[in-house]
Short mmCIF file of C-alpha atoms in Angstrom, two decimals:
data_model
loop_
_atom_site.label_atom_id
_atom_site.label_comp_id
_atom_site.label_asym_id
_atom_site.label_seq_id
_atom_site.Cartn_x
_atom_site.Cartn_y
_atom_site.Cartn_z
CA MET A 1 -12.59 75.41 -93.62
CA SER A 2 -11.53 71.76 -93.71
CA THR A 3 -12.99 69.53 -96.36
CA ALA A 4 -14.05 65.91 -96.13
CA PHE A 5 -11.44 63.49 -97.40
CA ARG A 6 -12.67 61.98 -100.64
CA TRP A 7 -11.66 61.02 -104.16
CA VAL A 8 -13.86 62.49 -106.90
CA GLU A 9 -13.83 60.96 -110.38
CA GLN A 10 -13.22 63.30 -113.32
CA ALA A 11 -12.92 60.82 -116.19
CA ARG A 12 -12.15 57.20 -116.94
CA SER A 13 -10.61 55.26 -119.81
CA GLY A 14 -11.06 51.54 -119.40
CA ARG A 15 -9.81 50.88 -115.88
CA ALA A 16 -7.67 54.05 -115.83
CA ARG A 17 -9.09 56.92 -113.77
CA ALA A 18 -8.53 60.66 -113.51
CA GLY A 19 -9.87 62.47 -110.49
CA HIS A 20 -9.17 64.77 -107.59
CA LEU A 21 -8.18 63.82 -104.06
CA HIS A 22 -9.73 66.25 -101.57
CA THR A 23 -7.83 66.55 -98.28
CA ALA A 24 -7.46 68.85 -95.30
CA HIS A 25 -4.26 70.20 -96.84
CA GLY A 26 -5.41 70.74 -100.41
CA ILE A 27 -6.69 69.05 -103.54
CA VAL A 28 -4.44 66.70 -105.53
CA PRO A 29 -5.19 65.75 -109.17
CA THR A 30 -4.80 62.02 -109.79
CA PRO A 31 -3.07 59.95 -111.05
CA THR A 32 -0.25 61.45 -109.01
CA PHE A 33 3.37 60.70 -108.19
CA MET A 34 4.57 61.49 -104.66
CA PRO A 35 8.23 62.50 -104.23
CA VAL A 36 9.79 60.63 -101.33
CA GLY A 37 10.76 62.87 -98.40
CA THR A 38 11.68 60.07 -96.01
CA VAL A 39 13.24 62.11 -93.18
CA GLY A 40 11.36 65.36 -93.79
CA THR A 41 13.27 66.32 -96.92
CA VAL A 42 13.30 65.27 -100.55
CA LYS A 43 17.01 64.57 -100.95
CA ALA A 44 18.99 67.34 -102.72
CA MET A 45 15.86 69.51 -103.10
CA THR A 46 14.38 72.55 -101.41
CA MET A 47 10.63 72.35 -101.02
CA ASP A 48 10.31 75.36 -103.34
CA ALA A 49 12.10 73.26 -105.96
CA VAL A 50 9.75 70.33 -105.29
CA ARG A 51 6.75 72.65 -105.69
CA SER A 52 8.15 73.97 -108.98
CA THR A 53 7.99 70.45 -110.47
CA GLY A 54 4.21 70.37 -110.00
CA ALA A 55 4.16 67.86 -107.13
CA GLY A 56 0.97 68.05 -105.07
CA ILE A 57 1.70 65.57 -102.27
CA VAL A 58 4.89 64.17 -100.72
CA LEU A 59 5.76 61.16 -98.58
CA GLY A 60 7.44 60.93 -95.16
CA ASN A 61 8.38 57.90 -93.08
CA THR A 62 7.40 56.89 -89.55
CA TYR A 63 10.45 54.72 -88.85
CA HIS A 64 13.04 57.33 -89.77
CA LEU A 65 11.26 60.29 -88.18
CA MET A 66 10.62 58.44 -84.92
CA LEU A 67 14.38 57.77 -84.62
CA ARG A 68 15.39 61.34 -85.45
CA PRO A 69 14.38 63.96 -84.63
CA GLY A 70 11.47 62.15 -82.91
CA ALA A 71 7.74 62.49 -83.48
CA GLU A 72 7.13 64.46 -80.28
CA ARG A 73 9.77 67.00 -81.24
CA VAL A 74 8.17 67.41 -84.67
CA ARG A 75 4.77 67.88 -83.00
CA ALA A 76 6.21 70.51 -80.62
CA LEU A 77 7.65 72.37 -83.59
CA GLY A 78 4.29 72.61 -85.32
CA GLY A 79 3.98 69.28 -87.13
CA LEU A 80 5.66 67.88 -90.20
CA HIS A 81 4.02 70.36 -92.60
CA ARG A 82 5.62 73.33 -90.89
CA PHE A 83 8.82 71.46 -90.02
CA MET A 84 9.62 70.63 -93.66
CA ASP A 85 7.94 73.67 -95.28
CA TRP A 86 5.25 71.67 -97.05
CA PRO A 87 1.72 72.94 -96.29
CA GLY A 88 0.22 70.53 -98.81
CA PRO A 89 -0.83 66.91 -98.16
CA ILE A 90 1.70 64.48 -96.68
CA LEU A 91 1.38 60.68 -96.68
CA THR A 92 3.48 58.86 -94.09
CA ASP A 93 4.61 55.29 -94.62
CA SER A 94 4.02 53.31 -91.42
CA GLY A 95 7.60 52.11 -90.99
CA GLY A 96 6.66 48.47 -91.50
CA PHE A 97 8.76 47.97 -94.62
CA GLN A 98 11.82 49.61 -93.06
CA VAL A 99 11.55 47.56 -89.87
CA MET A 100 11.14 44.34 -91.83
CA SER A 101 14.25 45.23 -93.83
CA LEU A 102 16.39 45.25 -90.69
CA GLY A 103 16.75 41.45 -90.74
CA PRO A 104 18.59 40.24 -87.63
CA LEU A 105 18.16 43.67 -85.98
CA ARG A 106 14.44 43.03 -85.44
CA LYS A 107 12.25 40.49 -83.66
CA LEU A 108 8.68 39.97 -84.80
CA ASP A 109 5.78 38.78 -82.65
CA GLN A 110 1.99 38.84 -82.92
CA ASP A 111 1.80 42.18 -81.11
CA GLY A 112 4.44 44.11 -83.08
CA VAL A 113 8.15 44.38 -83.77
CA THR A 114 11.10 45.06 -81.48
CA PHE A 115 14.18 46.33 -83.27
CA ASN A 116 17.55 47.98 -82.91
CA SER A 117 18.06 51.34 -84.58
CA HIS A 118 20.28 51.21 -87.66
CA ILE A 119 21.69 54.56 -86.49
CA ASP A 120 22.95 53.88 -82.97
CA GLY A 121 21.72 50.40 -82.03
CA SER A 122 19.19 51.73 -79.50
CA ARG A 123 16.21 49.48 -78.74
CA HIS A 124 12.72 50.43 -79.98
CA ARG A 125 9.31 48.87 -80.45
CA LEU A 126 6.64 49.48 -83.04
CA THR A 127 3.10 48.17 -82.77
CA PRO A 128 0.08 49.04 -84.89
CA GLU A 129 -1.04 51.46 -82.19
CA ARG A 130 2.38 53.09 -81.78
CA SER A 131 2.84 53.54 -85.53
CA THR A 132 -0.58 55.16 -85.79
CA ASP A 133 0.12 57.43 -82.83
CA ILE A 134 3.45 58.56 -84.31
CA GLN A 135 1.78 59.44 -87.62
CA HIS A 136 -0.84 61.39 -85.69
CA ALA A 137 1.91 63.32 -83.88
CA LEU A 138 3.51 64.13 -87.22
CA ASP A 139 0.11 65.42 -88.45
CA ALA A 140 0.13 63.15 -91.50
CA THR A 141 -2.71 63.88 -93.90
CA ILE A 142 -2.77 60.22 -94.89
CA THR A 143 -1.79 57.62 -92.28
CA MET A 144 -0.72 54.16 -93.42
CA CYS A 145 -1.48 50.96 -91.52
CA PHE A 146 1.43 49.14 -89.90
CA ASP A 147 1.94 45.85 -91.73
CA GLU A 148 4.45 43.12 -92.44
CA CYS A 149 5.86 42.82 -95.92
CA PRO A 150 7.53 39.41 -96.34
CA ALA A 151 10.41 39.06 -98.74
CA LEU A 152 9.58 37.35 -102.02
CA PRO A 153 9.77 34.67 -103.19
CA ALA A 154 8.16 32.89 -100.26
CA ALA A 155 5.97 29.84 -99.82
CA PRO A 156 2.22 30.53 -100.12
CA GLU A 157 1.65 29.44 -96.51
CA VAL A 158 4.26 31.95 -95.31
CA ILE A 159 2.65 34.73 -97.35
CA ALA A 160 -0.80 33.76 -96.05
CA GLN A 161 0.32 33.79 -92.43
CA SER A 162 1.98 37.17 -92.86
CA MET A 163 -1.01 38.67 -94.67
CA ARG A 164 -3.48 37.53 -92.00
CA MET A 165 -1.35 39.02 -89.25
CA SER A 166 -1.22 42.28 -91.22
CA MET A 167 -5.02 42.21 -91.44
CA ARG A 168 -5.25 41.82 -87.64
CA TRP A 169 -2.84 44.70 -87.28
CA ALA A 170 -4.96 46.76 -89.71
CA ALA A 171 -7.98 46.39 -87.42
CA ARG A 172 -5.87 47.62 -84.50
CA CYS A 173 -4.56 50.55 -86.57
CA ARG A 174 -8.12 51.54 -87.42
CA GLU A 175 -9.09 51.43 -83.76
CA ALA A 176 -6.15 53.68 -82.87
CA PHE A 177 -6.73 56.17 -85.70
CA VAL A 178 -8.22 59.54 -84.68
CA PRO A 179 -10.74 60.61 -87.36
CA ARG A 180 -10.44 64.26 -88.41
CA GLN A 181 -12.05 66.25 -91.21
CA GLY A 182 -9.94 65.92 -94.34
CA TYR A 183 -7.59 63.26 -92.94
CA ALA A 184 -7.45 59.60 -93.95
CA GLN A 185 -6.05 56.20 -93.13
CA TYR A 186 -5.23 53.63 -95.82
CA GLY A 187 -5.30 49.89 -95.37
CA ILE A 188 -2.52 47.96 -97.12
CA ILE A 189 -3.42 44.97 -99.28
CA GLN A 190 -0.93 42.12 -98.96
CA GLY A 191 -0.80 38.56 -100.27
CA GLY A 192 2.26 38.43 -102.47
CA THR A 193 1.45 37.37 -106.02
CA GLU A 194 -1.22 34.86 -104.92
CA PRO A 195 -4.64 35.98 -106.35
CA GLU A 196 -6.67 34.22 -103.66
CA LEU A 197 -4.66 35.83 -100.87
CA ARG A 198 -4.93 39.27 -102.46
CA ALA A 199 -8.70 38.82 -102.68
CA GLU A 200 -8.88 37.71 -99.04
CA SER A 201 -6.84 40.74 -98.00
CA VAL A 202 -9.15 43.13 -99.87
CA ARG A 203 -12.20 41.55 -98.23
CA SER A 204 -10.65 41.91 -94.79
CA LEU A 205 -9.71 45.56 -95.28
CA THR A 206 -12.97 46.65 -96.89
CA GLY A 207 -14.76 44.91 -94.05
CA ILE A 208 -12.87 47.12 -91.60
CA GLY A 209 -13.40 50.19 -93.77
CA PHE A 210 -10.72 52.73 -94.72
CA GLU A 211 -10.68 56.00 -96.64
CA GLY A 212 -8.26 54.52 -99.18
CA TYR A 213 -6.43 51.32 -100.03
CA ALA A 214 -2.78 50.68 -100.83
CA ILE A 215 -1.32 47.74 -102.68
CA GLY A 216 1.82 46.65 -100.85
CA GLY A 217 4.30 43.85 -101.26
CA LEU A 218 5.05 44.47 -104.95
CA ALA A 219 8.11 45.90 -106.74
CA VAL A 220 10.23 43.64 -104.53
CA GLY A 221 11.87 41.67 -107.32
CA GLU A 222 8.91 39.79 -108.81
CA GLY A 223 9.24 41.45 -112.23
CA GLN A 224 6.90 43.74 -114.12
CA ASP A 225 4.76 41.03 -115.75
CA LEU A 226 3.95 39.43 -112.40
CA MET A 227 3.34 42.82 -110.80
CA PHE A 228 0.90 43.74 -113.56
CA SER A 229 -0.91 40.39 -113.39
CA THR A 230 -1.28 40.87 -109.63
CA LEU A 231 -2.75 44.34 -110.21
CA ASP A 232 -5.09 42.86 -112.82
CA VAL A 233 -6.73 40.69 -110.16
CA THR A 234 -6.46 43.16 -107.27
CA THR A 235 -7.57 46.63 -108.38
CA PRO A 236 -11.01 45.52 -109.67
CA LEU A 237 -11.79 44.29 -106.13
CA ILE A 238 -11.12 47.71 -104.51
CA PRO A 239 -14.20 49.96 -104.21
CA TRP A 240 -14.31 52.31 -107.20
CA GLU A 241 -14.85 55.41 -105.06
CA SER A 242 -11.71 54.75 -102.98
CA PRO A 243 -8.25 56.05 -103.94
CA ARG A 244 -5.76 53.28 -104.84
CA TYR A 245 -2.08 53.62 -104.01
CA LEU A 246 0.65 51.31 -105.36
CA MET A 247 3.54 51.49 -102.92
CA GLY A 248 7.16 51.88 -104.02
CA VAL A 249 6.59 51.94 -107.81
CA GLY A 250 8.44 52.65 -110.03
CA THR A 251 9.85 53.22 -113.54
CA PRO A 252 7.92 55.40 -116.03
CA ASP A 253 6.67 52.25 -117.78
CA ASP A 254 5.61 50.80 -114.40
CA LEU A 255 3.58 53.94 -113.70
CA LEU A 256 1.89 53.94 -117.09
CA GLY A 257 0.96 50.25 -116.92
CA SER A 258 -0.32 50.61 -113.37
CA VAL A 259 -2.48 53.62 -114.23
CA GLU A 260 -3.96 51.56 -117.07
CA ARG A 261 -4.89 49.01 -114.39
CA GLY A 262 -6.68 51.53 -112.17
CA VAL A 263 -4.02 52.88 -109.77
CA ASP A 264 -4.17 56.54 -108.68
CA MET A 265 -1.15 57.17 -106.43
CA PHE A 266 2.53 56.25 -106.57
CA ASP A 267 5.79 56.86 -104.72
CA CYS A 268 9.31 55.72 -105.45
CA VAL A 269 12.89 56.74 -104.66
CA MET A 270 13.89 55.95 -108.24
CA PRO A 271 13.91 59.50 -109.73
CA THR A 272 15.74 61.04 -106.77
CA ARG A 273 18.21 58.17 -106.39
CA ALA A 274 18.90 58.25 -110.13
CA GLY A 275 19.51 61.98 -109.91
CA ARG A 276 22.24 61.41 -107.34
CA THR A 277 23.94 58.84 -109.58
CA ALA A 278 23.98 60.89 -112.81
CA ARG A 279 21.04 59.15 -114.50
CA ALA A 280 18.45 61.35 -116.20
CA TYR A 281 14.93 60.23 -117.15
CA THR A 282 13.71 61.58 -120.48
CA GLU A 283 11.07 60.94 -123.11
CA ARG A 284 13.74 58.88 -124.91
CA GLY A 285 14.66 56.69 -121.96
CA THR A 286 17.54 57.30 -119.55
CA LEU A 287 20.87 59.05 -120.02
CA ASN A 288 24.01 58.53 -117.96
CA LEU A 289 25.54 61.99 -117.65
CA ARG A 290 28.88 60.51 -116.58
CA ASN A 291 29.40 59.07 -120.05
CA ALA A 292 32.21 60.75 -121.97
CA ARG A 293 29.95 61.45 -124.95
CA HIS A 294 28.29 64.24 -122.95
CA ALA A 295 31.54 66.06 -122.17
CA VAL A 296 31.24 68.48 -125.12
CA ASP A 297 27.46 68.31 -125.66
CA ALA A 298 25.96 71.79 -125.48
CA ARG A 299 22.39 70.52 -125.70
CA PRO A 300 20.00 70.32 -122.74
CA ILE A 301 19.06 66.93 -121.32
CA SER A 302 15.62 67.14 -122.95
CA PRO A 303 14.08 69.59 -125.43
CA HIS A 304 10.71 69.20 -123.68
CA CYS A 305 11.73 70.03 -120.11
CA ASP A 306 11.44 73.41 -118.39
CA CYS A 307 13.39 72.50 -115.26
CA LEU A 308 16.44 74.52 -114.20
CA ALA A 309 18.85 71.83 -115.39
CA CYS A 310 17.44 71.96 -118.92
CA THR A 311 16.68 75.67 -119.31
CA ARG A 312 19.95 76.98 -117.87
CA HIS A 313 22.57 74.29 -118.32
CA SER A 314 24.04 71.92 -120.89
CA ARG A 315 24.73 68.22 -120.73
CA ALA A 316 28.41 69.15 -120.80
CA TYR A 317 28.06 71.22 -117.63
CA LEU A 318 26.17 68.48 -115.81
CA HIS A 319 28.78 65.94 -116.94
CA HIS A 320 31.47 68.23 -115.52
CA LEU A 321 29.65 68.57 -112.18
CA PHE A 322 29.43 64.82 -111.70
CA ARG A 323 33.02 64.24 -112.81
CA ALA A 324 34.13 66.91 -110.33
CA ASN A 325 31.94 65.45 -107.54
CA GLU A 326 30.15 68.77 -107.10
CA ILE A 327 26.92 68.63 -105.10
CA LEU A 328 25.15 70.85 -107.63
CA GLY A 329 25.11 67.94 -110.10
CA PRO A 330 22.83 65.71 -107.99
CA MET A 331 20.69 68.74 -107.10
CA LEU A 332 20.06 69.73 -110.72
CA LEU A 333 19.53 66.18 -111.96
CA THR A 334 17.14 65.31 -109.11
CA TRP A 335 15.16 68.43 -110.02
CA HIS A 336 15.07 67.31 -113.65
CA ASN A 337 13.95 63.75 -112.84
CA LEU A 338 11.13 64.88 -110.54
CA ALA A 339 10.01 67.39 -113.16
CA TYR A 340 9.94 64.60 -115.74
CA TYR A 341 7.90 62.32 -113.49
CA GLN A 342 5.36 65.07 -112.82
CA ARG A 343 5.17 65.95 -116.53
CA LEU A 344 4.65 62.25 -117.32
CA MET A 345 1.75 62.03 -114.86
CA ARG A 346 0.17 65.26 -116.13
CA GLY A 347 0.29 63.93 -119.69
CA ILE A 348 -1.31 60.62 -118.69
CA ARG A 349 -3.98 62.42 -116.68
CA THR A 350 -4.79 64.74 -119.60
CA ALA A 351 -5.03 61.77 -121.97
CA ILE A 352 -7.54 60.05 -119.66
CA VAL A 353 -9.67 63.21 -119.51
CA GLU A 354 -9.52 63.72 -123.28
CA GLY A 355 -10.19 60.05 -124.05
CA THR A 356 -6.87 59.55 -125.84
CA LEU A 357 -5.04 57.30 -123.35
CA GLU A 358 -4.58 54.34 -125.69
CA GLY A 359 -2.79 56.40 -128.33
CA HIS A 360 -0.87 58.42 -125.76
CA ALA A 361 0.40 55.26 -124.06
CA ALA A 362 1.48 53.79 -127.41
CA ARG A 363 3.42 56.98 -128.24
CA LEU A 364 5.11 57.00 -124.84
CA ARG A 365 6.28 53.42 -125.22
CA THR A 366 7.48 54.05 -128.77
CA GLU A 367 9.48 57.09 -127.67
CA TRP A 368 11.02 55.24 -124.70
CA SER A 369 12.37 52.64 -127.13
CA ARG A 370 14.04 55.21 -129.41
CA GLU A 371 17.60 56.49 -129.30
CA ASP A 372 18.62 59.87 -127.90
CA TRP A 373 17.53 62.94 -129.87
CA THR A 374 19.61 63.77 -132.91
CA PRO A 375 21.00 67.32 -133.09
CA ASP A 376 18.41 68.41 -135.67
CA GLU A 377 15.59 67.35 -133.29
CA MET A 378 16.89 69.61 -130.51
CA PRO A 379 16.27 73.35 -130.18
CA PRO A 380 19.26 75.61 -130.83
CA PRO A 381 21.42 75.71 -127.69
CA ASP A 382 21.64 78.93 -125.70
CA ILE A 383 25.41 78.51 -125.45
CA PRO A 384 27.96 77.84 -128.20
CA PRO A 385 29.30 74.29 -128.54
CA VAL A 386 32.56 73.50 -126.79
CA PRO A 387 35.38 73.46 -129.40
#
């Protein structure tokens, strides 16, 4: 039986929250990180591998899926859940950010955006109604409003004009949304780094009424301090009972600081993109597996990780795979990075529940600033060192 879509609080620590997101496709503990599956796949991963990391919800994208294979084809094949082998919740980005990134390939008006495909140059149009309809055809658990995200820095009057158009589009998205038990639509808060505009955007969206609220237009080059100060003035304005989603963020330190400011949901291409470029996230910061110092290192990437890359392989092997341009290298390192991100979020969530977030956050930041593990800190390797 379907359940009503809702976020249920479990514990709080200051402004940080732990809870459970109840959806038609399952329950997701929060705070949560959503792996990015833009075109119906998390790059270099099977969905079994994604599940093994502990991920509870993934992200797809309207713009890319409408271009290929097409939303109607996905619907005919049973919806995105069946198509990509993910029966759990799926959030679909509206395509607004991707369309706005096309620059001269798109033309914006008050009704929507006309653009040329980056794939074959074919002409397309997205409006708030069309974006919402596509997400419905995909069977997205969480539908995002179609909005405009202006590039920063920009003049306050430009940001204000863009935000107010996005608010008009949000009302049209809400009108087009088909309510179903356990499904949701999120409004997207815009306004750049201007506190007054962020507050106006929240008032507009809460006046319309959505199941959840996303904070858009950040992590676009403004820097962490400005992002955090914008969250400081924005998240307290969002209804406490509503899930809060910070779009496109970010580094482990970004996630921790944002949770401390009341954010529940995150997505970012960073861990998967890093995995394809030989960068590994660990409790001691990042490692570049292409570096020569790893060539004869029999240790795992991290002594704390139970992913396939760490339990079955050495740094030396991963170094070899990347040097040899073997596809298994990006696959294993993507797996590791997603496992680290999920382990990070589980640890933060547990600390909120146990009332130890302040100390846990301090330990995380201290560890991130330290050097790589010394040999005596690592467990004995399962394979002998390379002579």
